[in-house]
mmCIF file of C-alpha atoms and ligand atoms in Angstrom:
data_model
loop_
_atom_site.group_PDB
_atom_site.id
_atom_site.type_symbol
_atom_site.label_atom_id
_atom_site.label_comp_id
_atom_site.label_asym_id
_atom_site.label_seq_id
_atom_site.Cartn_x
_atom_site.Cartn_y
_atom_site.Cartn_z
ATOM 1 C CA MET A 1 -18.562 -0.431 -23.884
ATOM 2 C CA GLN A 2 -19.077 3.423 -22.444
ATOM 3 C CA VAL A 3 -16.950 3.619 -19.038
ATOM 4 C CA PRO A 4 -19.234 5.341 -16.534
ATOM 5 C CA ALA A 5 -17.301 8.538 -15.329
ATOM 6 C CA LEU A 6 -16.926 9.491 -11.817
ATOM 7 C CA SER A 7 -18.640 12.656 -10.598
ATOM 8 C CA ILE A 8 -16.057 14.675 -8.757
ATOM 9 C CA SER A 9 -17.101 16.948 -5.375
ATOM 10 C CA ARG A 10 -15.889 17.989 -2.639
ATOM 11 C CA ARG A 11 -16.410 14.503 -0.750
ATOM 12 C CA THR A 12 -13.917 13.304 -3.590
ATOM 13 C CA ARG A 13 -11.429 15.257 -1.810
ATOM 14 C CA ASN A 14 -8.382 16.606 -4.318
ATOM 15 C CA THR A 15 -5.233 16.550 -3.243
ATOM 16 C CA PRO A 16 -2.075 19.286 -3.456
ATOM 17 C CA PHE A 17 -1.168 17.819 -6.773
ATOM 18 C CA SER A 18 -4.633 17.220 -8.344
ATOM 19 C CA ARG A 19 -4.077 20.203 -11.333
ATOM 20 C CA ARG A 20 -0.997 18.860 -12.307
ATOM 21 C CA VAL A 21 -2.227 15.170 -12.289
ATOM 22 C CA HIS A 22 -5.054 16.704 -14.165
ATOM 23 C CA ALA A 23 -2.649 18.753 -16.796
ATOM 24 C CA ALA A 24 -0.544 15.184 -17.084
ATOM 25 C CA GLY A 25 -3.384 13.576 -18.836
ATOM 26 C CA VAL A 26 -4.979 11.224 -16.168
ATOM 27 C CA LYS A 27 -7.325 9.193 -17.650
ATOM 28 C CA ALA A 28 -9.200 7.202 -14.536
ATOM 29 C CA TYR A 29 -9.556 7.748 -10.667
ATOM 30 C CA THR A 30 -10.725 5.562 -7.895
ATOM 31 C CA VAL A 31 -11.740 7.046 -4.570
ATOM 32 C CA TYR A 32 -9.345 5.670 -1.575
ATOM 33 C CA ASN A 33 -10.125 7.551 1.578
ATOM 34 C CA HIS A 34 -12.516 9.752 0.195
ATOM 35 C CA MET A 35 -10.130 11.116 -2.020
ATOM 36 C CA LEU A 36 -9.013 11.165 -5.555
ATOM 37 C CA LEU A 37 -6.253 8.314 -6.451
ATOM 38 C CA PRO A 38 -5.242 8.283 -10.355
ATOM 39 C CA THR A 39 -5.308 4.474 -11.644
ATOM 40 C CA VAL A 40 -4.508 5.359 -15.426
ATOM 41 C CA PHE A 41 -2.168 7.714 -17.583
ATOM 42 C CA SER A 42 -1.463 6.038 -20.947
ATOM 43 C CA SER A 43 -3.032 2.679 -20.256
ATOM 44 C CA VAL A 44 -2.342 0.237 -17.609
ATOM 45 C CA GLU A 45 -0.321 -1.785 -19.710
ATOM 46 C CA GLU A 46 2.093 1.259 -21.187
ATOM 47 C CA ASP A 47 2.385 2.669 -17.533
ATOM 48 C CA TYR A 48 3.591 -0.574 -16.073
ATOM 49 C CA HIS A 49 6.245 -0.754 -18.798
ATOM 50 C CA HIS A 50 7.265 2.501 -18.078
ATOM 51 C CA LEU A 51 7.024 1.927 -14.003
ATOM 52 C CA LYS A 52 9.484 -0.786 -14.814
ATOM 53 C CA SER A 53 12.108 1.010 -16.647
ATOM 54 C CA LYS A 54 12.159 4.744 -15.731
ATOM 55 C CA VAL A 55 10.814 6.659 -13.081
ATOM 56 C CA GLN A 56 7.515 7.888 -12.480
ATOM 57 C CA VAL A 57 5.621 10.515 -9.627
ATOM 58 C CA TRP A 58 2.651 9.681 -7.875
ATOM 59 C CA ASP A 59 0.127 11.424 -6.476
ATOM 60 C CA VAL A 60 -0.700 9.003 -3.303
ATOM 61 C CA SER A 61 -2.003 11.834 -1.132
ATOM 62 C CA CYS A 62 -4.755 9.573 -0.282
ATOM 63 C CA GLU A 63 -2.477 7.653 1.985
ATOM 64 C CA ARG A 64 -3.870 9.816 4.736
ATOM 65 C CA GLN A 65 -1.318 10.170 7.902
ATOM 66 C CA VAL A 66 -3.343 9.522 11.113
ATOM 67 C CA GLU A 67 -0.774 11.591 13.546
ATOM 68 C CA LEU A 68 -0.262 10.324 17.075
ATOM 69 C CA TRP A 69 1.292 12.898 19.096
ATOM 70 C CA GLY A 70 1.584 13.158 22.847
ATOM 71 C CA PRO A 71 2.997 11.586 25.837
ATOM 72 C CA ASP A 72 0.533 8.028 25.565
ATOM 73 C CA ALA A 73 1.170 7.930 21.381
ATOM 74 C CA ALA A 74 3.657 4.935 21.683
ATOM 75 C CA ARG A 75 1.104 2.957 23.920
ATOM 76 C CA LEU A 76 -1.776 3.879 21.664
ATOM 77 C CA VAL A 77 -0.003 2.709 18.741
ATOM 78 C CA GLN A 78 1.030 -0.638 20.151
ATOM 79 C CA MET A 79 -2.596 -1.265 21.033
ATOM 80 C CA LEU A 80 -3.563 -1.092 16.873
ATOM 81 C CA THR A 81 -1.082 -3.444 15.800
ATOM 82 C CA PRO A 82 0.195 -7.353 16.403
ATOM 83 C CA ARG A 83 3.601 -6.010 15.480
ATOM 84 C CA ASP A 84 5.876 -5.665 17.974
ATOM 85 C CA LEU A 85 6.931 -1.874 18.254
ATOM 86 C CA SER A 86 9.435 -1.721 21.079
ATOM 87 C CA ASN A 87 12.705 -2.072 19.085
ATOM 88 C CA MET A 88 11.252 0.582 16.685
ATOM 89 C CA VAL A 89 13.327 4.218 16.641
ATOM 90 C CA GLU A 90 13.357 7.227 15.225
ATOM 91 C CA GLY A 91 13.805 7.069 11.548
ATOM 92 C CA GLN A 92 12.274 3.823 10.945
ATOM 93 C CA CYS A 93 9.284 2.859 8.901
ATOM 94 C CA TYR A 94 7.142 -0.497 9.660
ATOM 95 C CA TYR A 95 4.281 -2.042 7.340
ATOM 96 C CA THR A 96 2.032 -2.747 10.261
ATOM 97 C CA PRO A 97 -1.198 -4.658 9.949
ATOM 98 C CA MET A 98 -3.809 -3.365 12.369
ATOM 99 C CA VAL A 99 -6.795 -5.348 13.736
ATOM 100 C CA ASP A 100 -9.837 -5.185 16.164
ATOM 101 C CA GLU A 101 -10.540 -7.364 19.083
ATOM 102 C CA THR A 102 -11.169 -10.377 16.958
ATOM 103 C CA GLY A 103 -7.907 -10.022 15.113
ATOM 104 C CA GLY A 104 -9.823 -8.947 11.839
ATOM 105 C CA MET A 105 -7.817 -6.605 9.595
ATOM 106 C CA LEU A 106 -8.612 -2.894 9.984
ATOM 107 C CA ASN A 107 -6.004 -1.593 7.605
ATOM 108 C CA ASP A 108 -2.537 -2.325 6.834
ATOM 109 C CA PRO A 109 -0.728 0.726 7.141
ATOM 110 C CA VAL A 110 2.724 2.179 7.103
ATOM 111 C CA THR A 111 3.347 3.540 10.487
ATOM 112 C CA THR A 112 6.382 6.160 10.881
ATOM 113 C CA LYS A 113 7.946 7.018 13.858
ATOM 114 C CA LEU A 114 8.904 10.791 14.317
ATOM 115 C CA ALA A 115 10.069 11.003 17.772
ATOM 116 C CA GLU A 116 9.303 8.955 21.239
ATOM 117 C CA ASP A 117 6.018 10.547 21.214
ATOM 118 C CA LYS A 118 5.105 11.453 17.542
ATOM 119 C CA PHE A 119 3.724 8.565 14.933
ATOM 120 C CA TRP A 120 2.469 8.884 11.700
ATOM 121 C CA VAL A 121 0.324 5.753 10.468
ATOM 122 C CA SER A 122 -0.234 6.253 6.487
ATOM 123 C CA VAL A 123 -3.405 4.676 6.132
ATOM 124 C CA ALA A 124 -4.905 2.257 3.545
ATOM 125 C CA ASP A 125 -8.620 2.588 2.691
ATOM 126 C CA SER A 126 -10.511 2.359 5.565
ATOM 127 C CA ASP A 127 -11.529 5.012 8.161
ATOM 128 C CA LEU A 128 -8.835 4.258 10.854
ATOM 129 C CA LEU A 129 -8.559 7.788 12.167
ATOM 130 C CA PHE A 130 -12.074 7.273 13.833
ATOM 131 C CA TRP A 131 -11.307 4.007 15.846
ATOM 132 C CA ILE A 132 -8.246 5.506 16.734
ATOM 133 C CA LYS A 133 -9.726 8.640 17.932
ATOM 134 C CA GLY A 134 -12.514 6.307 19.524
ATOM 135 C CA LEU A 135 -9.771 4.811 21.836
ATOM 136 C CA ALA A 136 -7.974 7.671 22.618
ATOM 137 C CA HIS A 137 -11.102 9.248 23.697
ATOM 138 C CA ALA A 138 -12.560 6.475 25.754
ATOM 139 C CA LEU A 139 -9.191 5.379 27.318
ATOM 140 C CA ARG A 140 -8.585 9.022 28.330
ATOM 141 C CA LEU A 141 -5.294 8.786 26.711
ATOM 142 C CA GLU A 142 -2.812 11.782 26.729
ATOM 143 C CA VAL A 143 -2.681 11.951 23.118
ATOM 144 C CA ASP A 144 -3.977 14.104 20.056
ATOM 145 C CA VAL A 145 -5.030 12.192 17.263
ATOM 146 C CA ASP A 146 -5.736 14.059 13.945
ATOM 147 C CA GLU A 147 -4.922 14.183 10.200
ATOM 148 C CA PRO A 148 -2.647 16.796 9.672
ATOM 149 C CA ASP A 149 -1.954 18.511 6.086
ATOM 150 C CA VAL A 150 0.780 15.759 4.898
ATOM 151 C CA SER A 151 0.422 14.285 1.511
ATOM 152 C CA PRO A 152 2.604 11.400 0.338
ATOM 153 C CA LEU A 153 4.204 12.233 -3.208
ATOM 154 C CA ALA A 154 5.643 8.536 -4.158
ATOM 155 C CA ILE A 155 8.945 8.402 -6.797
ATOM 156 C CA GLN A 156 9.282 5.168 -8.265
ATOM 157 C CA GLY A 157 11.246 3.207 -10.811
ATOM 158 C CA PRO A 158 14.723 1.858 -11.602
ATOM 159 C CA ARG A 159 15.565 5.803 -11.702
ATOM 160 C CA ALA A 160 13.982 6.963 -8.900
ATOM 161 C CA GLU A 161 17.038 6.959 -6.799
ATOM 162 C CA GLU A 162 18.566 9.053 -9.664
ATOM 163 C CA LEU A 163 15.932 11.893 -10.107
ATOM 164 C CA VAL A 164 15.652 12.360 -6.260
ATOM 165 C CA ALA A 165 19.451 12.651 -5.686
ATOM 166 C CA ARG A 166 19.420 15.441 -8.294
ATOM 167 C CA VAL A 167 16.649 17.093 -6.329
ATOM 168 C CA PHE A 168 17.480 16.463 -2.742
ATOM 169 C CA GLY A 169 21.338 15.173 -3.117
ATOM 170 C CA GLU A 170 23.546 12.632 -2.751
ATOM 171 C CA LYS A 171 22.752 11.496 0.677
ATOM 172 C CA ILE A 172 19.714 10.258 -0.270
ATOM 173 C CA ARG A 173 21.494 7.335 -1.966
ATOM 174 C CA SER A 174 21.930 5.996 1.605
ATOM 175 C CA ILE A 175 18.532 5.812 2.743
ATOM 176 C CA ARG A 176 17.714 2.019 3.236
ATOM 177 C CA PHE A 177 14.546 0.546 2.770
ATOM 178 C CA PHE A 178 11.874 1.514 5.246
ATOM 179 C CA ARG A 179 14.128 4.134 6.696
ATOM 180 C CA TYR A 180 13.714 7.841 6.229
ATOM 181 C CA ASP A 181 15.903 10.994 6.444
ATOM 182 C CA TYR A 182 15.037 14.498 6.331
ATOM 183 C CA VAL A 183 15.366 16.525 3.338
ATOM 184 C CA ASP A 184 15.475 20.448 2.649
ATOM 185 C CA PHE A 185 13.132 21.891 0.029
ATOM 186 C CA GLN A 186 13.203 25.673 -0.311
ATOM 187 C CA GLY A 187 13.616 25.763 3.336
ATOM 188 C CA HIS A 188 10.934 23.342 4.777
ATOM 189 C CA ARG A 189 12.066 20.163 6.342
ATOM 190 C CA LEU A 190 10.384 17.272 4.916
ATOM 191 C CA VAL A 191 10.152 13.249 5.457
ATOM 192 C CA LEU A 192 11.559 11.397 2.719
ATOM 193 C CA ALA A 193 10.978 7.648 3.119
ATOM 194 C CA ARG A 194 12.744 4.722 0.911
ATOM 195 C CA SER A 195 9.505 2.901 0.708
ATOM 196 C CA GLY A 196 6.475 2.861 -2.028
ATOM 197 C CA TYR A 197 3.729 0.806 -2.925
ATOM 198 C CA SER A 198 5.856 -0.910 -5.960
ATOM 199 C CA LYS A 199 8.633 -3.277 -6.277
ATOM 200 C CA GLN A 200 10.576 -1.051 -8.427
ATOM 201 C CA ASP A 201 12.662 0.953 -5.930
ATOM 202 C CA GLY A 202 11.893 4.368 -4.920
ATOM 203 C CA PHE A 203 10.775 6.730 -2.478
ATOM 204 C CA GLU A 204 7.958 8.661 -0.802
ATOM 205 C CA LEU A 205 8.259 12.189 0.055
ATOM 206 C CA TYR A 206 5.937 13.056 2.728
ATOM 207 C CA VAL A 207 4.750 16.713 1.533
ATOM 208 C CA ASP A 208 4.016 18.597 4.894
ATOM 209 C CA GLY A 209 1.819 21.758 3.686
ATOM 210 C CA SER A 210 -0.333 21.907 0.595
ATOM 211 C CA HIS A 211 1.301 24.926 -0.468
ATOM 212 C CA LEU A 212 4.419 22.898 -1.528
ATOM 213 C CA GLY A 213 2.532 20.160 -3.886
ATOM 214 C CA GLU A 214 2.869 22.171 -7.031
ATOM 215 C CA PRO A 215 6.609 23.367 -6.603
ATOM 216 C CA ILE A 216 7.871 20.282 -5.714
ATOM 217 C CA TRP A 217 5.733 18.263 -8.505
ATOM 218 C CA ASP A 218 7.393 20.966 -10.884
ATOM 219 C CA THR A 219 10.618 20.564 -9.690
ATOM 220 C CA LEU A 220 10.845 16.714 -10.144
ATOM 221 C CA MET A 221 9.210 16.950 -13.427
ATOM 222 C CA THR A 222 11.786 19.337 -14.709
ATOM 223 C CA ALA A 223 15.097 17.612 -12.943
ATOM 224 C CA GLY A 224 13.671 14.281 -14.696
ATOM 225 C CA GLU A 225 13.251 15.590 -18.253
ATOM 226 C CA ASP A 226 15.999 13.703 -19.624
ATOM 227 C CA LEU A 227 15.002 10.374 -17.394
ATOM 228 C CA ASP A 228 11.863 10.477 -19.038
ATOM 229 C CA VAL A 229 9.914 10.990 -16.027
ATOM 230 C CA ARG A 230 6.296 11.069 -15.975
ATOM 231 C CA ALA A 231 2.940 11.305 -14.111
ATOM 232 C CA GLY A 232 2.281 7.838 -12.861
ATOM 233 C CA CYS A 233 0.162 5.534 -10.219
ATOM 234 C CA PRO A 234 0.090 2.745 -8.598
ATOM 235 C CA ASN A 235 -0.035 -0.083 -11.127
ATOM 236 C CA LEU A 236 -2.186 -3.055 -11.127
ATOM 237 C CA ILE A 237 -0.232 -5.586 -12.986
ATOM 238 C CA GLU A 238 3.013 -4.585 -11.224
ATOM 239 C CA ARG A 239 1.248 -4.712 -7.787
ATOM 240 C CA ILE A 240 -0.269 -8.150 -8.516
ATOM 241 C CA GLU A 241 3.364 -9.688 -9.353
ATOM 242 C CA GLY A 242 4.840 -8.583 -6.497
ATOM 243 C CA GLN A 243 1.688 -9.359 -4.292
ATOM 244 C CA LEU A 244 1.305 -6.230 -2.940
ATOM 245 C CA LEU A 245 -2.152 -6.384 -0.819
ATOM 246 C CA SER A 246 -5.193 -3.843 -1.402
ATOM 247 C CA TYR A 247 -7.024 -3.526 1.743
ATOM 248 C CA GLY A 248 -10.742 -3.611 0.937
ATOM 249 C CA ASN A 249 -9.978 -5.702 -2.648
ATOM 250 C CA ASP A 250 -7.668 -8.522 -0.846
ATOM 251 C CA MET A 251 -8.503 -8.594 2.583
ATOM 252 C CA THR A 252 -11.142 -7.187 4.854
ATOM 253 C CA ARG A 253 -11.885 -7.296 8.384
ATOM 254 C CA ASN A 254 -12.963 -10.780 7.792
ATOM 255 C CA ASN A 255 -9.340 -11.651 7.328
ATOM 256 C CA THR A 256 -6.601 -12.193 10.157
ATOM 257 C CA PRO A 257 -3.090 -10.961 9.444
ATOM 258 C CA HIS A 258 -2.022 -14.586 9.017
ATOM 259 C CA GLU A 259 -4.501 -15.218 6.289
ATOM 260 C CA CYS A 260 -3.240 -12.385 4.594
ATOM 261 C CA GLY A 261 0.442 -13.908 4.721
ATOM 262 C CA LEU A 262 1.535 -10.969 6.765
ATOM 263 C CA GLY A 263 2.586 -13.479 9.981
ATOM 264 C CA ARG A 264 5.950 -12.258 9.447
ATOM 265 C CA PHE A 265 5.042 -8.675 10.338
ATOM 266 C CA CYS A 266 3.449 -9.847 13.799
ATOM 267 C CA GLN A 267 5.011 -10.764 16.824
ATOM 268 C CA THR A 268 1.734 -11.266 18.702
ATOM 269 C CA GLN A 269 3.380 -12.780 22.012
ATOM 270 C CA GLN A 270 5.532 -9.526 22.506
ATOM 271 C CA ALA A 271 3.103 -7.491 21.479
ATOM 272 C CA ILE A 272 1.792 -6.230 25.125
ATOM 273 C CA GLY A 273 -1.082 -3.858 24.554
ATOM 274 C CA CYS A 274 -2.381 -5.010 21.227
ATOM 275 C CA ILE A 275 -6.347 -4.881 21.088
ATOM 276 C CA GLY A 276 -6.135 -8.099 18.928
ATOM 277 C CA ARG A 277 -3.580 -9.816 20.732
ATOM 278 C CA ASP A 278 -5.968 -12.520 22.674
ATOM 279 C CA ALA A 279 -7.964 -13.115 19.691
ATOM 280 C CA LEU A 280 -4.769 -13.618 17.541
ATOM 281 C CA LEU A 281 -2.852 -16.001 19.999
ATOM 282 C CA ARG A 282 -6.075 -18.206 19.993
ATOM 283 C CA VAL A 283 -6.416 -18.504 16.295
ATOM 284 C CA ALA A 284 -2.578 -18.823 16.249
ATOM 285 C CA VAL A 285 -2.740 -22.338 17.791
ATOM 286 C CA GLU A 286 -4.313 -23.899 14.747
ATOM 287 C CA GLY A 287 -2.954 -21.510 11.906
ATOM 288 C CA PRO A 288 -4.924 -20.437 9.174
ATOM 289 C CA VAL A 289 -7.447 -22.795 7.330
ATOM 290 C CA ARG A 290 -7.096 -20.451 4.308
ATOM 291 C CA GLN A 291 -4.382 -17.841 3.014
ATOM 292 C CA ILE A 292 -3.339 -15.331 0.447
ATOM 293 C CA ARG A 293 -1.942 -17.098 -2.739
ATOM 294 C CA SER A 294 -0.669 -15.589 -6.186
ATOM 295 C CA LEU A 295 -2.481 -17.350 -9.081
ATOM 296 C CA ALA A 296 -1.833 -17.875 -12.598
ATOM 297 C CA ILE A 297 -4.820 -18.015 -14.629
ATOM 298 C CA ASP A 298 -4.463 -19.282 -18.243
ATOM 299 C CA GLY A 299 -5.908 -17.949 -21.422
ATOM 300 C CA ASP A 300 -6.722 -14.442 -23.076
ATOM 301 C CA PRO A 301 -6.663 -11.720 -20.744
ATOM 302 C CA VAL A 302 -9.278 -11.568 -18.374
ATOM 303 C CA PRO A 303 -11.313 -8.276 -17.271
ATOM 304 C CA SER A 304 -10.321 -6.695 -14.054
ATOM 305 C CA CYS A 305 -11.821 -7.489 -10.746
ATOM 306 C CA ASP A 306 -15.083 -5.708 -9.682
ATOM 307 C CA ASP A 307 -15.974 -8.830 -7.461
ATOM 308 C CA LEU A 308 -14.760 -11.712 -5.701
ATOM 309 C CA TRP A 309 -14.255 -14.757 -8.644
ATOM 310 C CA PRO A 310 -14.923 -18.569 -7.046
ATOM 311 C CA VAL A 311 -11.833 -20.738 -7.035
ATOM 312 C CA ILE A 312 -13.217 -24.305 -8.026
ATOM 313 C CA ALA A 313 -11.627 -27.541 -7.637
ATOM 314 C CA GLY A 314 -13.274 -30.894 -8.006
ATOM 315 C CA GLY A 315 -16.615 -29.321 -8.152
ATOM 316 C CA LYS A 316 -16.299 -27.360 -5.190
ATOM 317 C CA GLN A 317 -15.344 -23.996 -3.917
ATOM 318 C CA VAL A 318 -11.942 -23.652 -2.490
ATOM 319 C CA GLY A 319 -11.385 -20.332 -2.705
ATOM 320 C CA THR A 320 -11.849 -16.720 -4.390
ATOM 321 C CA VAL A 321 -9.696 -14.437 -6.517
ATOM 322 C CA SER A 322 -9.878 -10.566 -5.413
ATOM 323 C CA SER A 323 -7.278 -9.047 -7.864
ATOM 324 C CA ALA A 324 -6.318 -9.824 -11.579
ATOM 325 C CA ALA A 325 -4.872 -8.427 -14.579
ATOM 326 C CA TYR A 326 -3.128 -9.713 -17.534
ATOM 327 C CA SER A 327 0.779 -9.370 -17.342
ATOM 328 C CA PRO A 328 3.065 -8.885 -20.448
ATOM 329 C CA ASP A 329 6.595 -9.818 -18.826
ATOM 330 C CA PHE A 330 4.909 -13.076 -17.703
ATOM 331 C CA ARG A 331 2.350 -13.913 -20.290
ATOM 332 C CA THR A 332 -0.065 -14.798 -18.287
ATOM 333 C CA ASN A 333 -3.140 -13.435 -16.234
ATOM 334 C CA VAL A 334 -1.998 -12.824 -12.862
ATOM 335 C CA ALA A 335 -3.959 -12.563 -9.932
ATOM 336 C CA ILE A 336 -4.039 -12.632 -6.171
ATOM 337 C CA GLY A 337 -6.677 -14.879 -4.127
ATOM 338 C CA MET A 338 -7.465 -16.380 -0.920
ATOM 339 C CA VAL A 339 -7.181 -20.208 -0.927
ATOM 340 C CA ARG A 340 -8.354 -22.980 1.134
ATOM 341 C CA MET A 341 -5.202 -25.112 2.840
ATOM 342 C CA THR A 342 -6.422 -28.289 0.839
ATOM 343 C CA HIS A 343 -5.354 -26.658 -2.191
ATOM 344 C CA TRP A 344 -2.987 -23.825 -1.140
ATOM 345 C CA ASP A 345 0.537 -25.653 -1.782
ATOM 346 C CA ASP A 346 2.623 -24.441 -4.881
ATOM 347 C CA GLY A 347 1.607 -25.617 -7.961
ATOM 348 C CA THR A 348 -1.638 -26.877 -7.516
ATOM 349 C CA LYS A 349 -3.978 -26.769 -10.349
ATOM 350 C CA VAL A 350 -7.579 -25.253 -10.096
ATOM 351 C CA GLN A 351 -10.534 -23.366 -12.080
ATOM 352 C CA VAL A 352 -11.424 -19.658 -11.734
ATOM 353 C CA ASP A 353 -14.885 -18.711 -12.140
ATOM 354 C CA THR A 354 -14.134 -15.491 -14.196
ATOM 355 C CA PRO A 355 -16.765 -13.139 -16.023
ATOM 356 C CA HIS A 356 -15.186 -14.684 -19.229
ATOM 357 C CA GLY A 357 -15.750 -17.947 -18.307
ATOM 358 C CA MET A 358 -14.243 -20.447 -16.671
ATOM 359 C CA ARG A 359 -10.487 -20.811 -16.758
ATOM 360 C CA SER A 360 -7.931 -23.179 -15.312
ATOM 361 C CA ALA A 361 -5.458 -21.893 -12.803
ATOM 362 C CA THR A 362 -2.259 -22.733 -11.026
ATOM 363 C CA VAL A 363 -1.627 -21.568 -7.361
ATOM 364 C CA TRP A 364 1.782 -20.173 -6.642
ATOM 365 C CA GLU A 365 2.559 -19.629 -3.126
ATOM 366 C CA THR A 366 4.958 -16.975 -3.353
ATOM 367 C CA ALA A 367 4.693 -13.519 -5.689
ATOM 368 C CA PHE A 368 5.376 -14.055 -9.473
ATOM 369 C CA ILE A 369 8.748 -11.967 -8.959
ATOM 370 C CA ASN A 370 10.082 -14.355 -6.538
ATOM 371 C CA ARG A 371 9.425 -17.340 -8.543
ATOM 372 C CA VAL A 372 12.559 -18.981 -9.940
ATOM 373 C CA GLY A 373 12.531 -21.146 -12.914
HETATM 374 N N1 THG B 1 3.192 3.685 1.392
HETATM 375 C C1 THG B 1 2.504 4.391 2.685
HETATM 376 N N2 THG B 1 1.464 4.660 2.849
HETATM 377 C C2 THG B 1 0.483 3.733 2.119
HETATM 378 C C3 THG B 1 1.165 2.701 1.685
HETATM 379 C C4 THG B 1 2.365 2.860 0.755
HETATM 380 N N3 THG B 1 -0.585 3.509 2.826
HETATM 381 C C5 THG B 1 -1.669 2.452 2.223
HETATM 382 C C6 THG B 1 -1.290 1.484 1.409
HETATM 383 N N4 THG B 1 0.123 1.885 0.875
HETATM 384 C C7 THG B 1 -0.828 0.350 2.445
HETATM 385 N N5 THG B 1 -0.317 -0.992 2.310
HETATM 386 C C8 THG B 1 0.833 -1.226 1.810
HETATM 387 C C9 THG B 1 0.993 -2.574 1.335
HETATM 388 C C10 THG B 1 2.262 -3.426 1.261
HETATM 389 C C11 THG B 1 3.545 -2.364 1.488
HETATM 390 C C12 THG B 1 3.326 -1.141 1.970
HETATM 391 C C13 THG B 1 2.224 -0.625 2.058
HETATM 392 C C14 THG B 1 4.843 -2.436 1.607
HETATM 393 N N6 THG B 1 5.178 -4.164 1.519
HETATM 394 C C15 THG B 1 6.617 -4.525 1.136
HETATM 395 C C16 THG B 1 6.095 -5.655 0.973
HETATM 396 O O1 THG B 1 4.966 -6.318 1.015
HETATM 397 O O2 THG B 1 7.184 -6.323 0.119
HETATM 398 C C17 THG B 1 7.593 -4.528 2.334
HETATM 399 C C18 THG B 1 7.093 -4.330 3.668
HETATM 400 C C19 THG B 1 8.069 -4.579 4.684
HETATM 401 O O3 THG B 1 9.087 -4.978 3.912
HETATM 402 O O4 THG B 1 8.598 -3.943 5.539
HETATM 403 O O5 THG B 1 6.003 -2.243 1.292
HETATM 404 O O6 THG B 1 2.704 2.029 0.008
HETATM 405 N N7 THG B 1 3.621 5.757 2.565
#
């Protein structure tokens, strides 16, 4: 079947790396924060094997930065999230569920503290800029909220540390997970964090100035030639195996962080000022009645999920599957879904109503990569 193409225009914003991504033979894009995000280079499966064994450079410019800068920046950022930021120091990045007044998820960004009065909120696919600008304006806060010309470039895979050390020096090896340091590129000081949307180790370089995009891309590609570095992108199979959630797919504004399994990133009691605090404290008393789970779906490879697939047990719907792909390493279809508490225990057998028919499936409490035996 002919796959429809994506019409590219000014609204589907190009990135500082777009020409290089195109030259590398990108086969498909999605649109994320109104910007192009590559999804396939060779094939999803070939990209997956390469990511898990080598090193890839990813154009994740679409992880746009919302910059909060000014005397009220710290107060404003704590209003956005139930994660307690009071002990956050410069040099740290936090994965931060962000919620509205009902406790509904608005976004799940990585927040970086650049200074006591300056933060970057690296957003997932929702227009969080407008929510934050609205709050700052309505509350007359002393803070500038804007989208700077900063484009993350991720270097991911088991050989990422070697490649990044060759380009930016040995000191990058000591950057710990979700910490950052500054590196020099041709006299420009750039933030380099140990983070990224894969479970294969790696870094994210916050390319501060579009003109640096192509020089940095070329430098990494040349330095990594013998490491078999390639252009890559977040990989559907790998992220489902690691249960990395995708905002808009696996969760929406109708879900609380607890339903999303993000309770470990919430200290709601301590998060004084968080807009969703009262709502979350109220629902926390009872706990969620449905929650994110990994599912193994039996049988032949299923198509990718462009709509929710019902999870069925005893003739009744007990959940939904929101992401799915065939995993060569686990030799089964791996999936992420939201399952009601009656069926969310590890090992529970259910059915999934896929476009390829009803399939038997098993609910797993943890990510595939964390399962033992
Ligand atoms: N990096 C940066 N910005 C981003 C993403 C990113 N913005 C959009 C999107 N990704 C936001 N979503 C996520 C989801 C998961 C993680 C990061 C961003 C993540 N989670 C780890 C996990 O769940 O295992 C670890 C989190 C932790 O322990 O703190 O990395 O990828 N810049």
